[in-house]
PDB file of C-alpha atoms in Angstrom:
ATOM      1  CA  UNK A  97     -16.171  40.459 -54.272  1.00 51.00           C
ATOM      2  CA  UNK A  98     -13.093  38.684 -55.270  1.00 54.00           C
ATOM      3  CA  UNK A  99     -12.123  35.461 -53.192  1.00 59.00           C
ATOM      4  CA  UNK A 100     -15.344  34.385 -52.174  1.00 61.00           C
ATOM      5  CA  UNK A 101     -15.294  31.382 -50.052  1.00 63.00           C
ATOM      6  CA  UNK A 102     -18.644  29.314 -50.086  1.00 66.00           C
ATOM      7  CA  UNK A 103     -18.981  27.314 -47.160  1.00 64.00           C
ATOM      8  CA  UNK A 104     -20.822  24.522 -46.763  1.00 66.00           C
ATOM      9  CA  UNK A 105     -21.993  24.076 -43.541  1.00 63.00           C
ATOM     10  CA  UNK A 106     -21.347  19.775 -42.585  1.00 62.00           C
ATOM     11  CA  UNK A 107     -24.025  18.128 -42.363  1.00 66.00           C
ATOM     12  CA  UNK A 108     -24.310  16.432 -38.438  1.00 62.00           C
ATOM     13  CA  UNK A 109     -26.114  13.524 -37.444  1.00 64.00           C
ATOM     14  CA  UNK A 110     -27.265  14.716 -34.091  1.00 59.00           C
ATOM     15  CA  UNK A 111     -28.753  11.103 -32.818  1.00 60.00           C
ATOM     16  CA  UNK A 112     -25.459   9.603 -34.245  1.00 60.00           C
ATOM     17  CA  UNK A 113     -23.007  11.778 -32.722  1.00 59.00           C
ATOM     18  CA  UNK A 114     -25.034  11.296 -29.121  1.00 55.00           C
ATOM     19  CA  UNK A 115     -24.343   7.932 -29.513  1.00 54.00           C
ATOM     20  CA  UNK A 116     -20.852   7.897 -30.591  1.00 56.00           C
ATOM     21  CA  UNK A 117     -20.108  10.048 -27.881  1.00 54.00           C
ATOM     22  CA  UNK A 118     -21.733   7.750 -25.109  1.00 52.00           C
ATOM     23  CA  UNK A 119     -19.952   4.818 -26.491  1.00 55.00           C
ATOM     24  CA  UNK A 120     -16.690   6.919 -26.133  1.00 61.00           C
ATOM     25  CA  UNK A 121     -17.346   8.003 -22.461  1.00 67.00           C
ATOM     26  CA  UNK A 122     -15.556   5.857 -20.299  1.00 79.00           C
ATOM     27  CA  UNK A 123     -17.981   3.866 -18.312  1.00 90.00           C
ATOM     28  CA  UNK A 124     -16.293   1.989 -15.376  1.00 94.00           C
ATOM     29  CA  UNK A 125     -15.864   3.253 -12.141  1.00 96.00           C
ATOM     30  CA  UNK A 126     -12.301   2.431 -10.042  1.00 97.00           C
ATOM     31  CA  UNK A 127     -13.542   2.662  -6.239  1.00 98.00           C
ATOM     32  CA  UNK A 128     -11.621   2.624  -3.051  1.00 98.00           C
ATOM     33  CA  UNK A 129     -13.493   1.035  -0.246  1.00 97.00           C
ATOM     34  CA  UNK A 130     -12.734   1.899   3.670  1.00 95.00           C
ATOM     35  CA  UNK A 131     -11.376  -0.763   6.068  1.00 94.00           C
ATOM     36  CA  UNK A 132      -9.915  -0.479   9.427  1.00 93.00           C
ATOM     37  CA  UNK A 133      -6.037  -1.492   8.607  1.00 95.00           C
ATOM     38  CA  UNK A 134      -4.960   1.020   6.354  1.00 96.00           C
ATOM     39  CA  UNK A 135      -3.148   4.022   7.781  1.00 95.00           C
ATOM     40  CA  UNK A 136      -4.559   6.954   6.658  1.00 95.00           C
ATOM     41  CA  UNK A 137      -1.458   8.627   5.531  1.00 96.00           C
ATOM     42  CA  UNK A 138      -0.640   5.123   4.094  1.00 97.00           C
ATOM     43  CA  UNK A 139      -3.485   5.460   1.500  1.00 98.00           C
ATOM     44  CA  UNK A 140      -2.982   9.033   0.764  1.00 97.00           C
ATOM     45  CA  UNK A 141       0.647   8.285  -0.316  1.00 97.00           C
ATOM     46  CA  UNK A 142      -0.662   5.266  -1.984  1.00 98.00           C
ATOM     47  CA  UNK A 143      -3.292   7.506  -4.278  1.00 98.00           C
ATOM     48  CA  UNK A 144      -0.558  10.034  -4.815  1.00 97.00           C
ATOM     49  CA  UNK A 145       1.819   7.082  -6.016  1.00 96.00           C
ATOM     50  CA  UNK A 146      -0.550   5.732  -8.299  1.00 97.00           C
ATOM     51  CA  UNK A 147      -2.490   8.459  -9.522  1.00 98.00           C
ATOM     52  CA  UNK A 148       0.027  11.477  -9.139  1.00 97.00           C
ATOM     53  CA  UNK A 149      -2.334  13.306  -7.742  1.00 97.00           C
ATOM     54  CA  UNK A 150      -0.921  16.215  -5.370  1.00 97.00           C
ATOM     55  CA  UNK A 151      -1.357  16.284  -1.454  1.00 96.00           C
ATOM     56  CA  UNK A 152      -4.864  18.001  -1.109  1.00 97.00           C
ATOM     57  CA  UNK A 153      -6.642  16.309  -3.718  1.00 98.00           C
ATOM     58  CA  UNK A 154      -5.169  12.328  -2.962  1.00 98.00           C
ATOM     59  CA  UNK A 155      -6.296  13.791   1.097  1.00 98.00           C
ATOM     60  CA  UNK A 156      -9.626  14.570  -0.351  1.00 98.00           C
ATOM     61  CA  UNK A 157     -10.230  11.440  -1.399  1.00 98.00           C
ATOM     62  CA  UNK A 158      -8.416   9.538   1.762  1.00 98.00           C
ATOM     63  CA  UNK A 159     -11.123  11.221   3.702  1.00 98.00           C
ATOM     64  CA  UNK A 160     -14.403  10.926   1.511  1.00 98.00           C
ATOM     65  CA  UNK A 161     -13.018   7.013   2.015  1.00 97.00           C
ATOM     66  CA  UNK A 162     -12.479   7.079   5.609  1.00 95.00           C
ATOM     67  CA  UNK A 163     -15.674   9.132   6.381  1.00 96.00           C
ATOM     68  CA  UNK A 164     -18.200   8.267   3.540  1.00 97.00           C
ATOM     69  CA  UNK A 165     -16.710   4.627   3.397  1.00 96.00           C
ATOM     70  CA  UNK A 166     -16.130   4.671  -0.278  1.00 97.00           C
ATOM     71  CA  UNK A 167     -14.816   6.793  -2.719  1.00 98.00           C
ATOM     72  CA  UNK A 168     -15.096   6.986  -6.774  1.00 98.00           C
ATOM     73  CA  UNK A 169     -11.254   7.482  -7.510  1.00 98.00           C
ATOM     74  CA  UNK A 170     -11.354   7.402 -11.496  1.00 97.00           C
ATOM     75  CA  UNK A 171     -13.750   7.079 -14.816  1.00 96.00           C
ATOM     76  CA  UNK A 172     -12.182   5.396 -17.289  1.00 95.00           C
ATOM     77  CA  UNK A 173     -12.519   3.247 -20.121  1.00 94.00           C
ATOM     78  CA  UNK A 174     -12.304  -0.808 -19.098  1.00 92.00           C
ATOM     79  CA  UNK A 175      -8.500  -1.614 -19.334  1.00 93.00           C
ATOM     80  CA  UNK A 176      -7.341   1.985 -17.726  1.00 96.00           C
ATOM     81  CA  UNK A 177      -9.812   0.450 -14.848  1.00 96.00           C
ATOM     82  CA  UNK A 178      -8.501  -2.181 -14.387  1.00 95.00           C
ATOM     83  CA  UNK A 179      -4.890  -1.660 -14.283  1.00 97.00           C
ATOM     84  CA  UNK A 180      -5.456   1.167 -11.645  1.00 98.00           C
ATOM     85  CA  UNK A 181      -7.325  -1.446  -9.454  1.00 97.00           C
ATOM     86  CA  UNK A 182      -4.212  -3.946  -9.969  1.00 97.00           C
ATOM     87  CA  UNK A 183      -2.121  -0.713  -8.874  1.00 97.00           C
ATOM     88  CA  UNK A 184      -4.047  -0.188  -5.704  1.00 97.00           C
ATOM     89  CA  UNK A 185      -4.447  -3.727  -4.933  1.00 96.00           C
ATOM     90  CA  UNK A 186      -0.713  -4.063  -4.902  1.00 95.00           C
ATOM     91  CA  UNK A 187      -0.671  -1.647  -2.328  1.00 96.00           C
ATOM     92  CA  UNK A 188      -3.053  -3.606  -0.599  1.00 95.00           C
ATOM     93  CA  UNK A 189      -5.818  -1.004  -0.759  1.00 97.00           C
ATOM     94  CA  UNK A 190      -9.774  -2.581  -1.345  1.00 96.00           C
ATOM     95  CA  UNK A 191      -9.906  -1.279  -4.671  1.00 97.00           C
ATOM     96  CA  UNK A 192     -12.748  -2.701  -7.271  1.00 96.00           C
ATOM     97  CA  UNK A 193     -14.126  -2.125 -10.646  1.00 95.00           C
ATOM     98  CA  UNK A 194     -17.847  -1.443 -11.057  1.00 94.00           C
ATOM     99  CA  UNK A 195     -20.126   0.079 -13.738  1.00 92.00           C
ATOM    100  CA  UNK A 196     -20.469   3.373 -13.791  1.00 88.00           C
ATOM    101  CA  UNK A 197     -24.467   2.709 -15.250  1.00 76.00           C
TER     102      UNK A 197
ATOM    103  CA  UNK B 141      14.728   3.287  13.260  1.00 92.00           C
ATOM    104  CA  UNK B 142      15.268   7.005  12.501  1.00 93.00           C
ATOM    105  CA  UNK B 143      16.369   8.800   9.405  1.00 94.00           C
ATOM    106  CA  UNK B 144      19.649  10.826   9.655  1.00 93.00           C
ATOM    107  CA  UNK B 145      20.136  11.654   6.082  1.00 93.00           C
ATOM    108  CA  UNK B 146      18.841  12.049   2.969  1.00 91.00           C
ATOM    109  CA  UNK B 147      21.052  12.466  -0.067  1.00 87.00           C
ATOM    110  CA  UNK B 148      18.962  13.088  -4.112  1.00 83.00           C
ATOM    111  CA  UNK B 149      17.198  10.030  -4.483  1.00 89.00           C
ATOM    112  CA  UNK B 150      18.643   8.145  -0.777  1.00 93.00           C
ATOM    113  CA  UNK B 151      17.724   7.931   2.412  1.00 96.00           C
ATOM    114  CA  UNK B 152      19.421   6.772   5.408  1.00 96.00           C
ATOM    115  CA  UNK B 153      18.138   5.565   8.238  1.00 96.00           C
ATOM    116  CA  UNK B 154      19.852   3.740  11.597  1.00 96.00           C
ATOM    117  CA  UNK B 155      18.091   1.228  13.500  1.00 95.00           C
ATOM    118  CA  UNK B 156      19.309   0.164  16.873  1.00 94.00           C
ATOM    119  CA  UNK B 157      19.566  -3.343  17.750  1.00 93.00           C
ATOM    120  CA  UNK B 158      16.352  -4.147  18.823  1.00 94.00           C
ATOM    121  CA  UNK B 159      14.380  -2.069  15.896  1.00 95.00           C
ATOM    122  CA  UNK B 160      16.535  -4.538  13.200  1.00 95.00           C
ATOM    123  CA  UNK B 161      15.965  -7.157  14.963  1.00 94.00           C
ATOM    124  CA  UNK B 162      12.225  -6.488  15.284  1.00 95.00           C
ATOM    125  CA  UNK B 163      12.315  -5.563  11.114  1.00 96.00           C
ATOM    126  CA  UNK B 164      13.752  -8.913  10.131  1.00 95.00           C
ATOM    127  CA  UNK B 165      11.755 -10.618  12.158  1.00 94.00           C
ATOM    128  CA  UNK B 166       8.614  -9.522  11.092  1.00 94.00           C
ATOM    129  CA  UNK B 167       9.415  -9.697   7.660  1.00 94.00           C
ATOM    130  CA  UNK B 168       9.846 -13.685   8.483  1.00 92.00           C
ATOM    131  CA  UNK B 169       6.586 -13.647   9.017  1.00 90.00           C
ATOM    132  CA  UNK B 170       5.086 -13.022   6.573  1.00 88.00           C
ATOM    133  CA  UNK B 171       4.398 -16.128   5.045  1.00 87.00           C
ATOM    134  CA  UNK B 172       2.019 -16.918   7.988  1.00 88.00           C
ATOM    135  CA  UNK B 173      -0.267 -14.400   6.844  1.00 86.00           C
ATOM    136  CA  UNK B 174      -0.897 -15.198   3.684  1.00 86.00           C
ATOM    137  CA  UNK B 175      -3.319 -12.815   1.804  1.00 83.00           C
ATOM    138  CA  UNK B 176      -6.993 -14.007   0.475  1.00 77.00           C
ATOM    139  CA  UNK B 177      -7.943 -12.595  -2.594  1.00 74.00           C
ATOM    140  CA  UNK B 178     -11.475 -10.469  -2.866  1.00 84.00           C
ATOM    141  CA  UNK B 179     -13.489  -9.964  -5.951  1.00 92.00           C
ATOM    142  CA  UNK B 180     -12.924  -7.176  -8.624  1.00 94.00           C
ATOM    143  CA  UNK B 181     -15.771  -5.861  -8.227  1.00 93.00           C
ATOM    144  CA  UNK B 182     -18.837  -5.799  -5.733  1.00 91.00           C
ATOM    145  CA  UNK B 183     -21.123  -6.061  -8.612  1.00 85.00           C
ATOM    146  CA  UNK B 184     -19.622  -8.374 -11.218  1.00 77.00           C
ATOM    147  CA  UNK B 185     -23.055  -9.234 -12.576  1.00 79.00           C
ATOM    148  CA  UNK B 186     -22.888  -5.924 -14.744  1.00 79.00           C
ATOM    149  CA  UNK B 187     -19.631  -6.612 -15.619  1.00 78.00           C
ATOM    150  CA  UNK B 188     -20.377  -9.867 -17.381  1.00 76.00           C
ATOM    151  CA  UNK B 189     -18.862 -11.707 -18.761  1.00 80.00           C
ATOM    152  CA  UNK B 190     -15.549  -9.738 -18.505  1.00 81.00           C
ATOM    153  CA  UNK B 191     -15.238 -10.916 -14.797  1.00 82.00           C
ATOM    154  CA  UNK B 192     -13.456 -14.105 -14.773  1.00 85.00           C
ATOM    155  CA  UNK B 193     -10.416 -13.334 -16.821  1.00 90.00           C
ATOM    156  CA  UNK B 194     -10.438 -10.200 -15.020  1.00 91.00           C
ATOM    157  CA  UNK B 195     -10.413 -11.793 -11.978  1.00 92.00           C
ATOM    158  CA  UNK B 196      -7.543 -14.261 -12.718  1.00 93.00           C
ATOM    159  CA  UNK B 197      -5.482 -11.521 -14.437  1.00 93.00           C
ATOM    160  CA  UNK B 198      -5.776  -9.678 -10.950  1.00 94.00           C
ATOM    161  CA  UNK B 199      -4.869 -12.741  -8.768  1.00 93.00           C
ATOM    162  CA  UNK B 200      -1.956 -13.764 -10.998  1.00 93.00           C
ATOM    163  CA  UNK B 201      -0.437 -10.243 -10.922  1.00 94.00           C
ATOM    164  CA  UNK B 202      -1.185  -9.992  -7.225  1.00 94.00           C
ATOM    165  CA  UNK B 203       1.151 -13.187  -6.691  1.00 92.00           C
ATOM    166  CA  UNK B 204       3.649 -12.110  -9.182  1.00 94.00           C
ATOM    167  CA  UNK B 205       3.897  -8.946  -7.971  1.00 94.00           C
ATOM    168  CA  UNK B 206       4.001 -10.170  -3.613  1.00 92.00           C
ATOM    169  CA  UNK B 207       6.617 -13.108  -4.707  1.00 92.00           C
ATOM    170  CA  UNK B 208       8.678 -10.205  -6.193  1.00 94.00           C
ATOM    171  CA  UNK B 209       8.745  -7.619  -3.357  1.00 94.00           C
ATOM    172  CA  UNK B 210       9.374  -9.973  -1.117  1.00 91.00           C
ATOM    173  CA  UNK B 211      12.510 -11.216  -2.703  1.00 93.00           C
ATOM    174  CA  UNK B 212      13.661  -7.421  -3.721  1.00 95.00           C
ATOM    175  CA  UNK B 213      13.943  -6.794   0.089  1.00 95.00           C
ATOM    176  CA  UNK B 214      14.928  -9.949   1.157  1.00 92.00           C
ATOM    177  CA  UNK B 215      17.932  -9.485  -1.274  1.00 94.00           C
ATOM    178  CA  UNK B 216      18.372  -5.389   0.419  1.00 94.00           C
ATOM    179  CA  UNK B 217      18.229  -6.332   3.714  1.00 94.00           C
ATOM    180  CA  UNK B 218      21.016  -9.402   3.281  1.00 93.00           C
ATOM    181  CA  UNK B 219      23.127  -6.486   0.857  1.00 95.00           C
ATOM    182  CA  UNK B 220      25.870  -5.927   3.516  1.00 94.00           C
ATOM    183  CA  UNK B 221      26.345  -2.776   1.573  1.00 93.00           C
ATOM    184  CA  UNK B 222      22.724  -1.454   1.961  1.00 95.00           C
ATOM    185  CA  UNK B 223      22.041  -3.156   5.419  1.00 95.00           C
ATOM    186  CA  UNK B 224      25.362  -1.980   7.437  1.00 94.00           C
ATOM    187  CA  UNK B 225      26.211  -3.213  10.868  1.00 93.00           C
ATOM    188  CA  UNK B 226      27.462  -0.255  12.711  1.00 91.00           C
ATOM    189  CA  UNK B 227      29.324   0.077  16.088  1.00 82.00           C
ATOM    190  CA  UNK B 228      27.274  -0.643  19.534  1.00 82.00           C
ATOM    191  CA  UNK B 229      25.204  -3.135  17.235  1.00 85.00           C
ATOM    192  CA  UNK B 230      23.432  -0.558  15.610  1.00 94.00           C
ATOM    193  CA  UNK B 231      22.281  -1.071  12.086  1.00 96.00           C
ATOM    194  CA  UNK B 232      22.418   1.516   9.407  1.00 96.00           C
ATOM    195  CA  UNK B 233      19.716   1.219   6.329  1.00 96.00           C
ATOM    196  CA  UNK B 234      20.046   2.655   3.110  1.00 96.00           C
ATOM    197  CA  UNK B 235      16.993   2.719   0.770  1.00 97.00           C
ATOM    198  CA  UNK B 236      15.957   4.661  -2.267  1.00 96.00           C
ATOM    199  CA  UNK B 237      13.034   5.967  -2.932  1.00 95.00           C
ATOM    200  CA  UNK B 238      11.686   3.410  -4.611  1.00 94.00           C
ATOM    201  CA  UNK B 239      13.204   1.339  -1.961  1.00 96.00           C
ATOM    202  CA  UNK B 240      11.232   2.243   0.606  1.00 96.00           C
ATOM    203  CA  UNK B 241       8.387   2.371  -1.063  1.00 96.00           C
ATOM    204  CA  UNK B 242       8.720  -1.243  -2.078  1.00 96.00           C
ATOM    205  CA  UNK B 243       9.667  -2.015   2.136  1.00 97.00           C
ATOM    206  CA  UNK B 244       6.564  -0.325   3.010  1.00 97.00           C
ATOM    207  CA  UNK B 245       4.378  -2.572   0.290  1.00 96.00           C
ATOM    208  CA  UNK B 246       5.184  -5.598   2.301  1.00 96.00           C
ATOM    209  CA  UNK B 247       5.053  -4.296   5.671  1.00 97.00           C
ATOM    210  CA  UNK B 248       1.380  -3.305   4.355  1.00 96.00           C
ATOM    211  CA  UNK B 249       0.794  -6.660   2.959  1.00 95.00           C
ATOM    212  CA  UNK B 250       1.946  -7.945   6.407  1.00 95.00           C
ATOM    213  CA  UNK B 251       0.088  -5.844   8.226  1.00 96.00           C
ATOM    214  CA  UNK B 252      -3.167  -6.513   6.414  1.00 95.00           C
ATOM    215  CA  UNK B 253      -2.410 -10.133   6.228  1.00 94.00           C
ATOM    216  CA  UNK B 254      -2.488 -10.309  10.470  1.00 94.00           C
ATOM    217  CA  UNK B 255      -5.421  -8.052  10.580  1.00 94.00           C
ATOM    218  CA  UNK B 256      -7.393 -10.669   8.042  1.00 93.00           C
ATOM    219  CA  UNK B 257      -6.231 -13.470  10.208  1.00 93.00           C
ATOM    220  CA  UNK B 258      -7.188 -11.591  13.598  1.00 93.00           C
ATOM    221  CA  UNK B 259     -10.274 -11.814  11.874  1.00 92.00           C
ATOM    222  CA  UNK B 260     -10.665  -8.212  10.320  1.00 93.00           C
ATOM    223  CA  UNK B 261     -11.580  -6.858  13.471  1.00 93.00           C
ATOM    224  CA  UNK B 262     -12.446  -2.671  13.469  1.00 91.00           C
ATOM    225  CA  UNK B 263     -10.159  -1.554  16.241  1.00 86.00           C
ATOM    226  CA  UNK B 264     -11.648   1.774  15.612  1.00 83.00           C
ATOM    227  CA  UNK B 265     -15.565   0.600  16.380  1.00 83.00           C
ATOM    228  CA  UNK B 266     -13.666  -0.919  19.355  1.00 85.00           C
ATOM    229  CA  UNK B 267     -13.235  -4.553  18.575  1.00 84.00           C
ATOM    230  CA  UNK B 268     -10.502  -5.830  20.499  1.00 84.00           C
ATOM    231  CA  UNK B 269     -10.114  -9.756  19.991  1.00 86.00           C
ATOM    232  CA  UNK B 270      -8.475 -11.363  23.013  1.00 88.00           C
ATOM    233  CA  UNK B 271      -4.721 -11.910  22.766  1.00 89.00           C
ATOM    234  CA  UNK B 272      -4.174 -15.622  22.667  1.00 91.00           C
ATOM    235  CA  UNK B 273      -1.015 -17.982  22.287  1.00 89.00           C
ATOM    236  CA  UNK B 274      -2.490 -18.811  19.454  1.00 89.00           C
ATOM    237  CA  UNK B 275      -3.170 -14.696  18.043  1.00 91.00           C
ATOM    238  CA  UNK B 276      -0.081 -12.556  19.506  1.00 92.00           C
ATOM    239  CA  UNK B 277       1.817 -12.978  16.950  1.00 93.00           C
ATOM    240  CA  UNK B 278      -0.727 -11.411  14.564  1.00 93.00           C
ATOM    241  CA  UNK B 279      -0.816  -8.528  17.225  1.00 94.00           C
ATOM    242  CA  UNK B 280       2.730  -8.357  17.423  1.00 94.00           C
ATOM    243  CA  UNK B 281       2.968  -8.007  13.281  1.00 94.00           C
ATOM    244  CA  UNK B 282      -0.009  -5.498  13.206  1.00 94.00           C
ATOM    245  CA  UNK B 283       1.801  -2.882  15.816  1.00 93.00           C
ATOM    246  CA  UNK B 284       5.381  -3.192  14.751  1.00 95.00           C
ATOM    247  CA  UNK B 285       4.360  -2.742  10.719  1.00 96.00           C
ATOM    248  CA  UNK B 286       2.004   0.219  12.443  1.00 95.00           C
ATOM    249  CA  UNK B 287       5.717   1.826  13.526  1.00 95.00           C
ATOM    250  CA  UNK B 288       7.841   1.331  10.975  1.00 97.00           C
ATOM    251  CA  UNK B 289       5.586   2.029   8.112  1.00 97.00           C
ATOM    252  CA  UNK B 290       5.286   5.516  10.004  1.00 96.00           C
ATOM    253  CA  UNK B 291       8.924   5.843   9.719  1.00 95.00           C
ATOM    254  CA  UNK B 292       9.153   5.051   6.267  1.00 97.00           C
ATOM    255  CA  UNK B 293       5.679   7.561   5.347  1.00 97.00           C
ATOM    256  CA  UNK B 294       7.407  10.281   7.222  1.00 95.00           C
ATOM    257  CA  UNK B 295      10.735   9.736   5.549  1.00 95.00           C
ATOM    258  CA  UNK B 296       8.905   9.630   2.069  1.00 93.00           C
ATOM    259  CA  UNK B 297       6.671  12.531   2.746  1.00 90.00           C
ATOM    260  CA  UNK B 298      10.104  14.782   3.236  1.00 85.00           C
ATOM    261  CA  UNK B 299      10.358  14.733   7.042  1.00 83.00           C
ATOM    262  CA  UNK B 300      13.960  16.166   7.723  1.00 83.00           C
ATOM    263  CA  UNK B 301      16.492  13.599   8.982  1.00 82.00           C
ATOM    264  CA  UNK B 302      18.017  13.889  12.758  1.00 81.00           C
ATOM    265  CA  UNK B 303      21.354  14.259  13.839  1.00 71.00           C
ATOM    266  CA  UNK B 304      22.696  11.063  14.600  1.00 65.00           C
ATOM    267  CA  UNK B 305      23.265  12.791  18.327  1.00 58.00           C
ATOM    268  CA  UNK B 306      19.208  13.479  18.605  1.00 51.00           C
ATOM    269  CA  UNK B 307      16.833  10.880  20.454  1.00 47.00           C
ATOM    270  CA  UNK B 308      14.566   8.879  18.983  1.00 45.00           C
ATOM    271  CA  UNK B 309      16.527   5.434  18.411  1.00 48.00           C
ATOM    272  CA  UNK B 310      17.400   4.334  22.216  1.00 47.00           C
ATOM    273  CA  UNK B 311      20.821   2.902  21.850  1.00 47.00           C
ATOM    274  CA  UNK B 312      19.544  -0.210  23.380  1.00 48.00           C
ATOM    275  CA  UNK B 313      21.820  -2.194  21.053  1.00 43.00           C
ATOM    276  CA  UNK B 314      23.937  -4.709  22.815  1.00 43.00           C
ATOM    277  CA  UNK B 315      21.569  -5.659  25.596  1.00 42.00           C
ATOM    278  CA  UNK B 316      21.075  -9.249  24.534  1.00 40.00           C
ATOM    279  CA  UNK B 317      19.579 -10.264  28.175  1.00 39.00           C
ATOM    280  CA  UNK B 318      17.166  -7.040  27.803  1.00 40.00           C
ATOM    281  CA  UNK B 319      13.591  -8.760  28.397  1.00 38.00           C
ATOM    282  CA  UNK B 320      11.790  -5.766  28.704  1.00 39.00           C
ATOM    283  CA  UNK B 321       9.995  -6.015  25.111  1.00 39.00           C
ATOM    284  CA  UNK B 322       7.864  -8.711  25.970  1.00 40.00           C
ATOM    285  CA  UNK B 323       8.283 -12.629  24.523  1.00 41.00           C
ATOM    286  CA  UNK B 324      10.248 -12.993  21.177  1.00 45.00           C
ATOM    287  CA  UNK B 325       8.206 -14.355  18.190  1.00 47.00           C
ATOM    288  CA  UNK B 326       8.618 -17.275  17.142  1.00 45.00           C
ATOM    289  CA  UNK B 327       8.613 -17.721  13.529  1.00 43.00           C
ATOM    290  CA  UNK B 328       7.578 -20.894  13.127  1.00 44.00           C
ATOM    291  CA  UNK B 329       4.894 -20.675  15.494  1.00 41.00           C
ATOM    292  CA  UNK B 330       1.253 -21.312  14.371  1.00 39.00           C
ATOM    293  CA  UNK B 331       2.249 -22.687  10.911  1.00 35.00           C
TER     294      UNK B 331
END
C-alpha cells in the first residue's frame, strides 16, 4: 500500500510521568476562615471581586464559611496562593495559606 | 446616605447632614483602631521555611496598601467636586466604582479594627461587652460602618437609585442643636 506511515508508539515512563505530574499539581490551599464582623454580603462581594467568581458560586462559598466555619477557596501553586491571600486580606477577610498535604 | 443615580461607571449618592457628618467622622477614627496582623497560615510548620518572608511580604503590603486607601478617600472626600455641599446642608457624593469599593475597604478595616479592640466579641453567640466611656466609641464605629457599608454593597450590587423626592435620607440637615443621636465622638478620645 503506497504511503505507509509506521508509527512508533513513544515510549512513556509511567513512574516518571506520576511524578512529574504531582510536582505540577498545585499544592497550597487559600482558605477563608469565619469570624463574627464580616457582613455576609460584604464577603460575597469581596470573593466575587477577587476571584470573579459569579453570584451563586462566591454565595456558595460565603455560606460553607459562615456555616462550616471555613472554606477551601482556591488550589494553586505557592505564589498564585499567596497573592490571593494578600487580596483577601486587604479586604480584611481571615484568609491563610496552608498545605494542601 | 441614599443613591439617586447611577450614570456607566458613577454613582451618586446624597447624604443629609447628619449621615456626612457621621461618614467623616468615623473615618477620623480610624487611626484608633489600628489593625494587628495574624499569621499566614494556621499551620506554618508545613510551610517551612517559606513562612517568614511570606509573612513580612504580607504585613508590608497590608500597610502599603491601608496607608494608601486611606489617603485615596481622604483626598475624595476633601474633592469639592466629588464631595458637593448641596442646599439645606445636604451633601451630595460621587464615587466610581472603584470608588466605592475602595470607601467600603476602609469602612471594613474600621469596622474590624473596633470589633478587635471590643475584644472580638461574637455578637451572634450573644456576647455583648458592656458599653463603657472607655468602649462606645468602638460601638459607635462598628454600627455606623454596619450602615453605610450596606449602602455602598447595595449600590454596588445594582440596587436602583431613588428619586431624590423618595424617603430614606431624613432631611435632618440644618438642625445643629438636634441631640437626638446620642453624644458626639470625640476623636481624640481614648488615644
Amino acid at each position: 500500500m503506497p504511503g505507509t506511515i509506521e508509527i512508533t508508539s513513544p515510549e512513556i515512563d509511567v513512574a516518571k510521568d506520576k511524578k512529574s505530574k504531582e510536582a505540577d499539581t498545585p499544592g497550597y490551599l487559600v482558605v477563608c476562615w469565619n469570624d463574627p464582623v464580616n457582613l455576609m454580603p460584604y464577603v460575597t462581594h469581596v470573593f466575587r471581586t477577587v476571584f470573579g467568581w459569579d453570584r451563586t458560586r462566591a454565595e456558595r462559598h460565603m455560606r460553607e464559611v459562615h456555616e462550616k466555619g471555613k472554606s477551601v477557596l482556591v488550589r494553586e501553586q505557592f505564589e498564585k496562593a499567596e497573592f490571593y491571600v494578600h487580596q483577601l486580606r486587604k479586604f480584611a477577610l481571615h484568609a491563610t495559606l496552608e498545605t494542601a498535604e | 446616605m441614599k443613591l439617586v443615580s447611577r450614570e456607566a461607571d458613577r454613582l451618586v449618592f446624597k447624604l443629609s447632614k447628619r449621615e456626612h457628618e457621621a461618614l467623616m467622622t468615623t473615618l477620623r477614627l480610624a487611626p484608633l483602631f489600628p489593625r494587628g496582623e495574624s499569621p499566614i497560615s494556621r499551620d506554618s510548620t508545613k510551610l517551612g521555611e517559606q513562612v517568614p518572608s511570606a509573612q513580612a511580604d504580607l504585613d508590608e503590603a497590608l500597610a502599603d496598601h491601608r496607608l494608601e486607601q486611606t489617603e485615596a478617600i481622604t483626598r475624595l472626600l476633601t474633592d469639592p467636586k466629588r464631595c458637593t455641599k448641596m442646599g439645606a446642608g445636604a451633601w451630595k457624593l460621587t464615587l466610581t466604582v472603584s470608588d466605592a469599593d475602595r470607601l467600603l475597604q476602609v469602612l471594613n478595616e474600621i469596622r474590624v479594627g473596633a470589633w478587635e479592640k471590643l475584644g472580638r466579641p461574637d455578637f451572634e453567640e450573644g456576647s455583648r461587652p458592656e458599653v463603657t466611656e472607655e468602649n462606645f466609641l468602638c460601638f459607635w464605629a462598628f454600627q455606623l460602618t454596619d450602615v453605610f457599608e450596606g449602602q455602598l454593597l447595595a449600590a454596588l450590587d445594582g440596587e436602583e437609585p431613588e428619586s431624590e423626592s423618595e424617603g430614606g435620607t431624613e432631611d435632618d440637615s440644618d438642625s445643629e442643636s438636634d441631640s437626638g443621636s446620642g453624644p458626639k465622638p470625640d476623636p481624640d478620645a481614648g488615644k
